[in-house]
Short mmCIF file of C-alpha atoms in Angstrom, two decimals:
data_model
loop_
_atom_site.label_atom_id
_atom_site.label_comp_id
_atom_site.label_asym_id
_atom_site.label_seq_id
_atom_site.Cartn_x
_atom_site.Cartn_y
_atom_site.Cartn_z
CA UNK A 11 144.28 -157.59 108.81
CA UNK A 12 144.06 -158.52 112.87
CA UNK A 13 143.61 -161.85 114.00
CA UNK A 14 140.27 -161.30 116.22
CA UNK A 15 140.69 -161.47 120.14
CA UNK A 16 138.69 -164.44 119.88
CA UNK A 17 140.98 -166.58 118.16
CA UNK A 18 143.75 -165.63 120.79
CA UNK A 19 144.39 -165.45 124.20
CA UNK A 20 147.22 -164.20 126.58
CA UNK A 21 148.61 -167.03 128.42
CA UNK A 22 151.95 -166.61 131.05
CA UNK A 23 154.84 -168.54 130.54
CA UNK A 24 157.04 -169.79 133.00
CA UNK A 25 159.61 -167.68 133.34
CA UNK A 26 156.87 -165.48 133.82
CA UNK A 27 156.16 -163.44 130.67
CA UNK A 28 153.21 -163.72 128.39
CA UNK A 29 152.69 -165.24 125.25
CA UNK A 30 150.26 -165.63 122.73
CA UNK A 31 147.67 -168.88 122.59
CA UNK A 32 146.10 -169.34 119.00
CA UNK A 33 143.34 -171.14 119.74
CA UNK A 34 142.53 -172.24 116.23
CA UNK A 35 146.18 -174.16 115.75
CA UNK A 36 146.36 -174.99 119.38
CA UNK A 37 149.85 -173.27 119.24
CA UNK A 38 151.77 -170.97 121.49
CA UNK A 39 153.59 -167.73 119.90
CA UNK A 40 156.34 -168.77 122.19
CA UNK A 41 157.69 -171.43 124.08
CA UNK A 42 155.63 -172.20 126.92
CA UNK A 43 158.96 -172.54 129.00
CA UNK A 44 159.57 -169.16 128.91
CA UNK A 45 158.77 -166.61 126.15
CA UNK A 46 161.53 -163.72 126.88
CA UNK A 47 163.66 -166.29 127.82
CA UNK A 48 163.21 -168.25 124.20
CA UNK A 49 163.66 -165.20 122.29
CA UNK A 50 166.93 -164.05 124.20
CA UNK A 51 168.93 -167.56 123.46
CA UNK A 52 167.40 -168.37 119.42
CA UNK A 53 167.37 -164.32 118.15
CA UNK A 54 169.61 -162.82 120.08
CA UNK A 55 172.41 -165.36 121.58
CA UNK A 56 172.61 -167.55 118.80
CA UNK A 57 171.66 -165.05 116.13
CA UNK A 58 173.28 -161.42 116.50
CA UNK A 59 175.92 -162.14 119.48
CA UNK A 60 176.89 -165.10 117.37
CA UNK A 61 177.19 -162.95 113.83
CA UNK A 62 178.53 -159.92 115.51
CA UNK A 63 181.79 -161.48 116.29
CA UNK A 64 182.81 -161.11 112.29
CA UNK A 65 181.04 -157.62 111.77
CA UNK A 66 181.05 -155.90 115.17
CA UNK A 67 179.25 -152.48 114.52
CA UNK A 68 176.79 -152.98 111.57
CA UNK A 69 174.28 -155.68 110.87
CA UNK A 70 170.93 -156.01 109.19
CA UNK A 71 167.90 -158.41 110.31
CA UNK A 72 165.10 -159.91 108.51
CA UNK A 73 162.78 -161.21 110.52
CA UNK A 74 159.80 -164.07 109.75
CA UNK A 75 157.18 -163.51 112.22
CA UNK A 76 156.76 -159.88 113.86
CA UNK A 77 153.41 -161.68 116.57
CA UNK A 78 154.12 -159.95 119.74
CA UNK A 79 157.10 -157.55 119.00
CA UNK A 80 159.13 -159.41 121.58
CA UNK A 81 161.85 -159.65 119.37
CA UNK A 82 161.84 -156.99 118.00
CA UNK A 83 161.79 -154.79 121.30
CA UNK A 84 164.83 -157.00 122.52
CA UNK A 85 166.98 -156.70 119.57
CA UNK A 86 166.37 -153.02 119.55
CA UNK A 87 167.54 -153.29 123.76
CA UNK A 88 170.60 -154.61 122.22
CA UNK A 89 171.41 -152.28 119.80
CA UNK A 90 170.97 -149.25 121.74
CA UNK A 91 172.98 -151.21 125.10
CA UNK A 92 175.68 -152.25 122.58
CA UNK A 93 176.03 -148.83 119.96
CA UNK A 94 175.14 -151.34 117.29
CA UNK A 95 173.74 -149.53 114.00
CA UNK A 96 170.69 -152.18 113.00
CA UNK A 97 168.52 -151.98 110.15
CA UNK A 98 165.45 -154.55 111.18
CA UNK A 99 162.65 -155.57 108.79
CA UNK A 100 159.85 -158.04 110.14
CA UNK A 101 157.19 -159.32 108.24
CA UNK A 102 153.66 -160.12 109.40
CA UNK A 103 150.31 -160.86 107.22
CA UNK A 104 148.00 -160.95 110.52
CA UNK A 105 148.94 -158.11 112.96
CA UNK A 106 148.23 -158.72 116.97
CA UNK A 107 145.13 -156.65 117.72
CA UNK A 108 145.73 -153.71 119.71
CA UNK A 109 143.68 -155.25 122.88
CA UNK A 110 146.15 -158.10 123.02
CA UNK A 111 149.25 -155.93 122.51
CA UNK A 112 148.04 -153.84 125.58
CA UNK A 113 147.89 -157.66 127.54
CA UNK A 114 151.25 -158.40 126.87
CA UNK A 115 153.33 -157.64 130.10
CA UNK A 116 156.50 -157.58 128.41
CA UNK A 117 157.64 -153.48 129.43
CA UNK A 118 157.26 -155.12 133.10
CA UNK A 119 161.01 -156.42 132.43
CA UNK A 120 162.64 -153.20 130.85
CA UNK A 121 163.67 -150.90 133.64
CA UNK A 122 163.94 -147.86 130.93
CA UNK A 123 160.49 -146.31 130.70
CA UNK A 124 161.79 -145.40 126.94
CA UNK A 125 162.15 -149.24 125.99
CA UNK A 126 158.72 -149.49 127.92
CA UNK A 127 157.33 -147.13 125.52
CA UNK A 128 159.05 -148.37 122.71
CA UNK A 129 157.49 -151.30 122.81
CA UNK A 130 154.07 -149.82 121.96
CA UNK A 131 155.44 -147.55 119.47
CA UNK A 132 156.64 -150.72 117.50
CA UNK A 133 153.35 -151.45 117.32
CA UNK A 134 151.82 -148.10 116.41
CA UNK A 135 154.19 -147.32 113.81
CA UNK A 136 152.53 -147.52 110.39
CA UNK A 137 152.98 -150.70 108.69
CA UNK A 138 155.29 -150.85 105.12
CA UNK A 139 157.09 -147.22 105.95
CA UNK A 140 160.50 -147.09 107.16
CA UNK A 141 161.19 -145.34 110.43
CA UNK A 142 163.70 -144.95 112.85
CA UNK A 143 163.03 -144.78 116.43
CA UNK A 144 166.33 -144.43 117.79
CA UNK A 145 169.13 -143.22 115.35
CA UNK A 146 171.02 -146.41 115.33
CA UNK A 147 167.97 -148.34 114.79
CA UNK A 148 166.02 -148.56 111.23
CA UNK A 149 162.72 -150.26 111.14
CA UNK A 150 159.86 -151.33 108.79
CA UNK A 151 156.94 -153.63 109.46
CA UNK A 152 155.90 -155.57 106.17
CA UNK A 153 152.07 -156.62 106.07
CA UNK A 154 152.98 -159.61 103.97
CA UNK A 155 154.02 -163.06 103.60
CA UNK A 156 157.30 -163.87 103.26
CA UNK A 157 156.67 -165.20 99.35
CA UNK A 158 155.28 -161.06 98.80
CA UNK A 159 158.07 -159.57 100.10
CA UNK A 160 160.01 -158.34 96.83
CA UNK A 161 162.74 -155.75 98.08
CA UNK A 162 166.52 -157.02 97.10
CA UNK A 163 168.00 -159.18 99.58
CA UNK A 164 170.76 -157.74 101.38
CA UNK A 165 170.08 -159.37 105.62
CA UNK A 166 172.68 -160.40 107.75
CA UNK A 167 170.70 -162.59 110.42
CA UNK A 168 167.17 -164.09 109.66
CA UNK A 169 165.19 -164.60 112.22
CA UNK A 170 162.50 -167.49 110.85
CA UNK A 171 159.85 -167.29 113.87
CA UNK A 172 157.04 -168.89 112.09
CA UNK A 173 154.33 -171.79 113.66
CA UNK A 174 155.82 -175.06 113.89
CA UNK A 175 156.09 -177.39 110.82
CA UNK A 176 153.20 -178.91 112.59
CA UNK A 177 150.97 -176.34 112.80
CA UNK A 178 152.09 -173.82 109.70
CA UNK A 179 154.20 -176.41 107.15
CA UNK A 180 154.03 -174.43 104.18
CA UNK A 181 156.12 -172.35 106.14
CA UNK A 182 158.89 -174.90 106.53
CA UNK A 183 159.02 -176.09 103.14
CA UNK A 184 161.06 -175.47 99.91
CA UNK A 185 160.02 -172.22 98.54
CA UNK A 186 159.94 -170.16 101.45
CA UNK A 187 163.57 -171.43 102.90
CA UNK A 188 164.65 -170.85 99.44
CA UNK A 189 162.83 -167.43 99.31
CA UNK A 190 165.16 -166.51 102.79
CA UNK A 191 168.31 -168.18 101.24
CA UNK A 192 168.21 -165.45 98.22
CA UNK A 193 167.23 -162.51 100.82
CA UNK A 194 170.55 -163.39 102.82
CA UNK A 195 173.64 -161.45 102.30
CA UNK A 196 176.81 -164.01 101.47
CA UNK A 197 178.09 -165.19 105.14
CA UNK A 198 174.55 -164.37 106.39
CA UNK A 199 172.72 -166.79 108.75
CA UNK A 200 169.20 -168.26 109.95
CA UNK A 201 168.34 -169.07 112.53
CA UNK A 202 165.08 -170.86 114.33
CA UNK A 203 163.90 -172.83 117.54
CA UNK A 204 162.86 -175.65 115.44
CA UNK A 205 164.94 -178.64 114.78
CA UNK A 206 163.15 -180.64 112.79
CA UNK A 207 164.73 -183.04 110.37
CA UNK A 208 162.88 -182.81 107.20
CA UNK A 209 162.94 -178.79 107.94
CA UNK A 210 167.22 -179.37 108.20
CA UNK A 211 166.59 -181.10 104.76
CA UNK A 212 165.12 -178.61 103.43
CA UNK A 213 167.73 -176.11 104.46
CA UNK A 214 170.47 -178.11 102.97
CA UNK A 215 168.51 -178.24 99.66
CA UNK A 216 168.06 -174.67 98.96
CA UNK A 217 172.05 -174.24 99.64
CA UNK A 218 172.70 -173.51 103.62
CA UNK A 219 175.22 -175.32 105.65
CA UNK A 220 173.55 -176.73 108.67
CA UNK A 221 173.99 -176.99 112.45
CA UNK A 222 172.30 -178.29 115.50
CA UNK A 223 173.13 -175.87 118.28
CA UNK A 224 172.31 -176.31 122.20
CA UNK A 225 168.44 -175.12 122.44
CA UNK A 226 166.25 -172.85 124.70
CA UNK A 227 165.34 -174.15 128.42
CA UNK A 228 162.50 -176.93 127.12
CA UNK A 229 164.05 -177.95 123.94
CA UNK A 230 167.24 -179.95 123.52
CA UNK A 231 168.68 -178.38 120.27
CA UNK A 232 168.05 -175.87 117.80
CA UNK A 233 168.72 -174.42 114.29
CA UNK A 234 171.91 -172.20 112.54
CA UNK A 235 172.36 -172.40 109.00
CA UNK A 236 175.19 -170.49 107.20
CA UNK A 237 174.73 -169.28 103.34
CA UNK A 238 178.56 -169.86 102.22
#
């Protein structure tokens, strides 16, 4: 089901690209400091670079939040810059709307017209299939929750992009954390923009080792938490 237009509206960030405003939780889909800019330091610095240093050629992604297809589109930059073989799953119960996707001005920072493209396909491609748009890169789109999604766990680096605990805390608490804990393969990671304490709690609780790391431009620390 798509959120109506209504609800949301394109805003511009500062470092220039544009991010999501849900009107109804008063909440950005990114930081308002800088959307690509967010998503390159949490996902992709702190979440593949990081993990790739123990598994260099191979690694699989589960990620909490598909909204824009930012990360998404950047990870699958990365794999194809980097010869990285990448199996990606992203779940989403409320799809953009195609008028909003078309808003979005993120191929205005890809030089290749193919990741320009690709970041529409992403979009297109028919939700709960498995496809493969480059041959490195295996993708699915899951039109559920993260408590519905029932394939075996077997993820590498979780990417937990949901609404702030202020704005979405069932999302932060127990049962979902413990939900991503059992999806994780042994050694596999989380990680998140938020740093909130009872959140960290909650991460211990379910079985992950926890660490503040240095944040995005905006926020002073973040979230990496290690299933040992």
């Amino acid at each position: 089901m798509e959120k109506h237009p209504s609800d949301i509206q394109v805003i511009k960030t500062s470092d220039g690209s544009s991010t999501l405003y849900n009107k109804n939780l008063d909440e950005t889909y990114h930081s308002s400091h800088g959307a690509i800019t967010e998503s390159r330091h949490v996902f992709l610095k702190e979440g593949i670079e990081f993990f790739l240093q123990r598994q260099p050629k191979k690694i699989s992604v589960l990620e909490v939040g598909f909204g824009t297809g930012l990360n998404a589109l950047l990870t699958l930059e990365f794999a194809k810059k980097h010869s990285i073989e990448m199996k990606y799953v992203t779940l989403e119960p409320f799809p953009v709307s195609e008028s909003l996707v078309k808003e979005l001005n993120y191929p205005e920072y890809f030089e290749s017209e193919e990741l320009r493209q690709a970041f529409y396909q992403l979009h297109e491609l028919p939700w709960d299939k498995e496809h493969s748009p480059e041959s490195n890169f295996y993708f699915k789109k899951v039109n559920a929750p993260l408590l519905e999604y029932s394939e075996e766990g077997c993820f590498d680096v979780v990417y937990y992009d949901a609404f702030a605990p202020r704005k979405q805390p069932e999302m932060w608490e127990l049962d979902n954390l413990q939900k991503t804990f059992d999806l994780c393969n042994p050694q596999g990671i989380l990680v998140t923009y938020c740093s909130n304490g009872q959140f960290k709690r909650n991460l211990k609780a379910v079985g992950y080792k926890v660490e503040g790391i240095p944040g995005p431009p905006g926020k002073r620390e973040m979230t990496r938490a290690y299933k040992l």
